[in-house]
XYZ file of C-alpha atoms in Angstrom:
334
model
C 13.561 21.762 4.188
C 17.200 20.805 5.430
C 17.966 18.193 8.196
C 14.433 16.563 7.524
C 13.499 13.185 6.690
C 11.257 14.048 4.016
C 10.696 9.737 3.689
C 8.363 10.228 6.707
C 7.914 14.000 6.882
C 7.771 15.370 3.269
C 4.179 15.254 2.042
C 3.683 15.397 -1.663
C 0.399 15.438 -3.807
C 0.519 11.456 -4.631
C -0.327 12.078 -8.400
C -1.058 9.406 -10.677
C 0.138 6.757 -8.345
C -2.810 7.756 -6.515
C -4.804 6.020 -9.133
C -5.553 2.674 -7.597
C -6.992 4.153 -4.619
C -9.249 5.443 -6.798
C -9.915 2.321 -8.853
C -9.933 -0.013 -6.253
C -12.592 1.990 -4.256
C -14.758 1.953 -7.709
C -14.490 -2.019 -7.643
C -15.123 -2.524 -4.404
C -18.104 -0.576 -4.659
C -19.304 -2.307 -7.939
C -19.471 1.124 -9.590
C -17.383 -0.185 -12.847
C -16.333 -3.492 -13.875
C -13.015 -4.299 -15.670
C -13.920 -4.490 -19.266
C -16.299 -1.675 -18.887
C -14.887 1.550 -20.657
C -14.882 5.371 -20.165
C -14.232 8.013 -23.095
C -11.641 10.087 -22.911
C -11.193 13.139 -25.395
C -8.662 14.887 -23.791
C -11.061 16.758 -20.665
C -13.975 16.154 -18.801
C -16.171 19.128 -18.205
C -17.617 19.529 -14.692
C -19.535 22.453 -13.210
C -18.193 24.726 -16.638
C -15.347 24.276 -16.225
C -12.650 21.918 -17.937
C -10.488 19.283 -16.421
C -7.805 18.222 -18.564
C -6.311 15.169 -19.169
C -2.370 14.795 -19.437
C -3.081 13.404 -22.817
C -4.842 16.962 -24.377
C -5.709 14.989 -27.703
C -7.570 12.352 -25.377
C -7.347 8.499 -25.017
C -10.382 7.561 -26.561
C -12.173 4.466 -24.841
C -10.323 3.264 -21.765
C -11.011 0.538 -19.439
C -9.325 -0.422 -15.941
C -6.095 -1.616 -17.365
C -5.860 0.754 -20.111
C -6.113 3.533 -18.376
C -3.597 2.520 -15.378
C -1.232 1.274 -17.991
C -1.583 5.198 -20.103
C -2.694 6.990 -16.899
C -5.603 8.325 -17.986
C -6.365 11.096 -15.765
C -10.496 11.390 -17.306
C -10.636 7.647 -16.611
C -10.537 8.457 -13.031
C -12.142 12.061 -13.206
C -15.623 9.796 -13.976
C -15.187 7.400 -11.343
C -15.114 9.998 -8.943
C -17.619 12.024 -9.214
C -19.452 8.500 -9.216
C -17.576 7.755 -5.734
C -17.569 10.747 -3.866
C -14.933 12.060 -1.974
C -16.148 10.293 1.353
C -15.587 6.401 -0.092
C -12.495 7.700 -1.647
C -11.002 8.763 1.375
C -12.482 6.136 3.142
C -10.149 3.703 0.404
C -7.233 5.823 0.863
C -7.026 5.902 4.530
C -7.490 1.543 4.417
C -4.433 1.845 2.034
C -2.690 3.508 4.414
C -2.725 7.384 3.725
C -3.828 9.809 6.269
C -2.755 7.564 8.728
C 0.303 8.494 11.329
C 2.306 5.446 11.556
C 3.468 3.919 14.581
C 7.586 4.602 14.004
C 10.106 4.910 16.393
C 11.166 8.430 14.264
C 10.163 12.210 15.214
C 7.497 14.362 13.538
C 5.753 11.348 11.320
C 3.463 13.163 9.006
C -0.172 12.058 9.208
C -0.877 13.067 5.774
C -3.956 13.906 4.340
C -6.777 11.624 2.682
C -9.445 14.850 2.561
C -13.001 14.866 3.422
C -16.100 17.347 3.350
C -15.536 17.995 7.062
C -11.821 18.135 7.397
C -12.320 20.890 4.730
C -14.898 22.813 6.814
C -12.704 22.762 9.291
C -9.034 23.584 7.638
C -10.492 26.329 5.851
C -14.195 27.234 6.621
C -15.036 26.590 3.296
C -17.882 23.529 1.784
C -16.815 20.694 -0.542
C -17.122 21.567 -4.223
C -17.180 18.840 -7.092
C -14.117 20.382 -8.426
C -11.858 18.924 -5.213
C -13.346 15.414 -5.641
C -12.321 15.643 -8.952
C -8.739 16.461 -8.102
C -8.780 14.072 -5.472
C -9.220 10.750 -7.840
C -6.006 11.611 -9.522
C -3.994 12.329 -6.233
C -4.095 16.529 -6.865
C -5.587 18.584 -4.835
C -5.880 18.368 -1.071
C -4.625 14.447 -1.244
C -1.212 14.601 0.568
C 1.175 11.393 1.396
C 4.857 11.110 2.665
C 6.895 7.971 0.743
C 6.030 6.428 3.711
C 2.389 6.288 2.704
C 3.023 5.596 -0.596
C 5.467 2.022 0.261
C 2.645 1.134 2.352
C -0.162 1.726 0.120
C 2.255 -0.423 -2.589
C 2.700 -3.177 -0.141
C -1.179 -3.473 0.905
C -2.422 -3.592 -2.559
C 0.458 -6.203 -3.250
C -0.414 -8.231 -0.183
C -3.990 -7.495 0.037
C -3.340 -7.109 4.265
C -2.690 -4.235 6.743
C 0.794 -4.149 6.475
C 2.373 -1.451 9.177
C 5.932 -0.336 8.566
C 8.712 -1.116 11.391
C 12.129 -0.251 11.647
C 13.117 -2.629 14.612
C 12.980 -6.585 14.429
C 13.661 -7.524 17.721
C 14.965 -5.711 21.189
C 16.959 -7.653 23.601
C 16.864 -10.595 21.189
C 12.909 -10.632 21.339
C 11.115 -10.404 18.226
C 8.726 -7.432 17.311
C 5.646 -7.382 15.713
C 5.896 -8.557 11.806
C 4.021 -5.859 10.580
C 2.291 -8.319 8.049
C -1.389 -6.992 9.483
C -4.519 -9.004 9.096
C -6.335 -9.129 5.756
C -7.653 -6.117 4.542
C -10.916 -7.285 3.129
C -11.094 -6.378 -0.124
C -12.256 -8.677 -2.983
C -9.345 -10.851 -4.329
C -10.665 -10.746 -7.986
C -10.318 -7.080 -7.973
C -7.023 -6.974 -6.150
C -5.893 -8.977 -9.087
C -7.490 -6.837 -11.453
C -5.216 -3.742 -9.820
C -2.033 -5.518 -9.335
C -2.293 -6.722 -13.271
C -3.025 -3.268 -14.109
C -0.196 -2.586 -12.536
C 1.969 -4.961 -14.190
C 1.096 -3.694 -17.510
C 2.315 -0.033 -17.055
C 6.041 -1.455 -16.023
C 5.479 -4.560 -19.016
C 3.157 -3.564 -21.784
C 4.785 -1.448 -24.387
C 2.236 1.512 -24.221
C 2.893 1.152 -20.568
C 3.948 4.466 -19.050
C 6.861 2.531 -17.014
C 8.110 0.253 -19.939
C 11.740 1.951 -21.045
C 11.853 0.900 -17.062
C 11.107 -2.641 -16.884
C 13.001 -5.357 -15.241
C 13.600 -8.082 -18.158
C 14.302 -11.194 -15.846
C 11.437 -13.020 -15.720
C 11.718 -14.184 -12.090
C 11.704 -10.282 -10.962
C 9.221 -8.535 -12.944
C 7.893 -5.702 -11.194
C 4.127 -3.960 -10.769
C 4.288 -0.215 -10.950
C 2.728 2.927 -11.134
C 4.053 6.465 -12.152
C 3.330 9.413 -11.117
C 3.872 13.034 -12.210
C 2.305 15.870 -9.204
C 1.457 19.318 -9.455
C 3.755 21.823 -7.617
C 1.435 24.592 -8.655
C -1.683 24.867 -11.499
C -1.747 26.224 -14.901
C -4.580 28.608 -15.398
C -6.570 28.817 -18.166
C -5.413 32.227 -18.712
C -1.930 30.770 -18.897
C -2.953 27.842 -21.010
C -4.232 29.892 -23.893
C -0.942 32.058 -23.534
C 0.903 28.430 -24.131
C 2.209 27.845 -20.834
C 1.966 24.462 -20.457
C 5.761 23.039 -20.547
C 6.839 22.079 -16.965
C 10.861 22.531 -17.930
C 9.461 26.614 -18.470
C 8.956 26.955 -14.801
C 11.188 27.673 -12.176
C 12.933 24.942 -11.067
C 11.323 25.216 -7.364
C 7.839 25.254 -8.836
C 8.473 22.125 -11.497
C 6.387 19.268 -10.956
C 7.241 16.516 -8.745
C 7.992 12.759 -9.747
C 6.790 9.619 -8.260
C 7.235 5.728 -8.673
C 5.724 2.854 -7.138
C 5.963 -0.298 -7.282
C 6.305 -4.050 -6.100
C 8.219 -7.163 -6.990
C 8.434 -10.133 -7.811
C 5.121 -9.711 -9.379
C 4.361 -13.370 -8.730
C 5.156 -13.257 -4.834
C 5.997 -10.068 -3.837
C 9.112 -9.389 -1.533
C 9.623 -5.927 -1.599
C 7.648 -2.504 -1.970
C 9.320 0.487 -3.307
C 8.072 4.461 -3.384
C 9.766 7.125 -4.628
C 10.144 11.105 -4.786
C 12.067 13.156 -7.042
C 11.788 16.802 -5.711
C 10.738 18.541 -8.743
C 12.034 15.857 -10.807
C 9.376 16.339 -13.316
C 8.006 13.376 -15.178
C 7.689 10.152 -13.355
C 8.056 8.087 -16.064
C 11.050 9.531 -17.173
C 12.716 10.608 -13.610
C 11.639 8.213 -11.021
C 11.100 4.766 -12.761
C 14.877 4.441 -13.350
C 15.301 5.082 -9.756
C 13.121 3.052 -8.247
C 13.774 -0.079 -10.796
C 17.677 -0.399 -9.950
C 16.694 0.214 -6.324
C 14.442 -2.847 -6.701
C 17.104 -5.012 -8.391
C 19.853 -3.764 -5.851
C 17.267 -5.345 -3.332
C 16.289 -8.358 -4.763
C 20.208 -9.115 -5.748
C 21.472 -7.622 -2.752
C 23.973 -6.594 -4.948
C 24.883 -5.220 -8.347
C 22.842 -7.385 -10.587
C 23.513 -8.738 -13.638
C 23.347 -6.603 -16.777
C 20.742 -9.028 -18.566
C 18.271 -8.066 -16.134
C 17.614 -4.639 -17.533
C 16.476 -3.938 -21.190
C 19.420 -4.036 -23.811
C 19.192 -0.112 -24.178
C 20.179 0.499 -20.478
C 22.644 -2.121 -20.033
C 25.781 0.316 -21.221
C 25.353 2.732 -18.704
C 24.099 0.366 -16.037
C 27.782 -1.016 -16.813
C 29.991 2.027 -16.349
C 27.593 2.911 -13.291
C 28.488 0.070 -11.389
C 32.174 0.272 -12.535
C 32.333 3.666 -10.942
C 30.911 2.696 -7.672
C 32.583 -0.373 -7.367
C 36.323 2.299 -7.699
C 34.758 4.806 -5.110
C 33.793 1.775 -2.516
C 36.821 2.160 0.030
C 38.257 -1.021 0.471
C 37.286 -3.732 3.013
C 40.158 -4.445 5.173
C 41.134 -8.321 5.470
C 40.588 -9.316 9.023
C 42.100 -12.956 9.191
C 45.462 -11.307 7.970
C 47.769 -9.857 10.013
């Protein structure tokens, strides 16, 4: 889709970046506590169909933090079956998904937090339990733009109904700040979600650990996501079709990452989609980390902010970009 602003018009399955929605909904409804566990054997059978976890051998017993850190799918399947789609969709909208934001751009997408009524109206079909299972991990009918995911992340970080804005002032008159009012979440529940997101980026078993920020003052909390462009059928699985890399480019998974930083006093929220990029851990998280550091340092960050394995690559990149930047004329000289 050339000439479209994909940051506000592009709609994608949010994949595992949606898991915070499912987790917070379950916490707010009292369905699960932070230390309660769900057993993941690698799949969950629902209505004679197996819904697979990305880790086929399973994660074993996982609690909220472990499930988000290692991105266990079965944990969220289980929560969604207890929640139901209406409560899940209500939480998604509260966090900004399925909302058309009032920003001065054309064709800003609404996104989709699907409900039973929506499916009936859109397709003339009843909602089925498998739809709820898919929605729990940001697949199926759920759709969000990068803007939606940035707002979702900012709301999780702040607990407020943050609104996006592009214009700071008009004619010297400040426009509304966009900070919004409190969303009235239980603060303890929000802390659990934020801590789990921190674990994603800073625990050695977190899916974004390889893209962490080393500088203590700027540590980030995040979530990786990989969203399917096409389903792999049971028949294809039996024939060994499981590798995303074996598919044509336009049928490969999208890679996503969302984060906020600094963890202790958030200033920015980032969302990033790499179309058909594959896994969020490998393709999206490193880019989002680099954007975050550039924003927080207002320029090239010191190499000590990066994991040691990345420093030579970052040094070479910074040097190349400096060479390629157009020189700024010295306006103080004739």
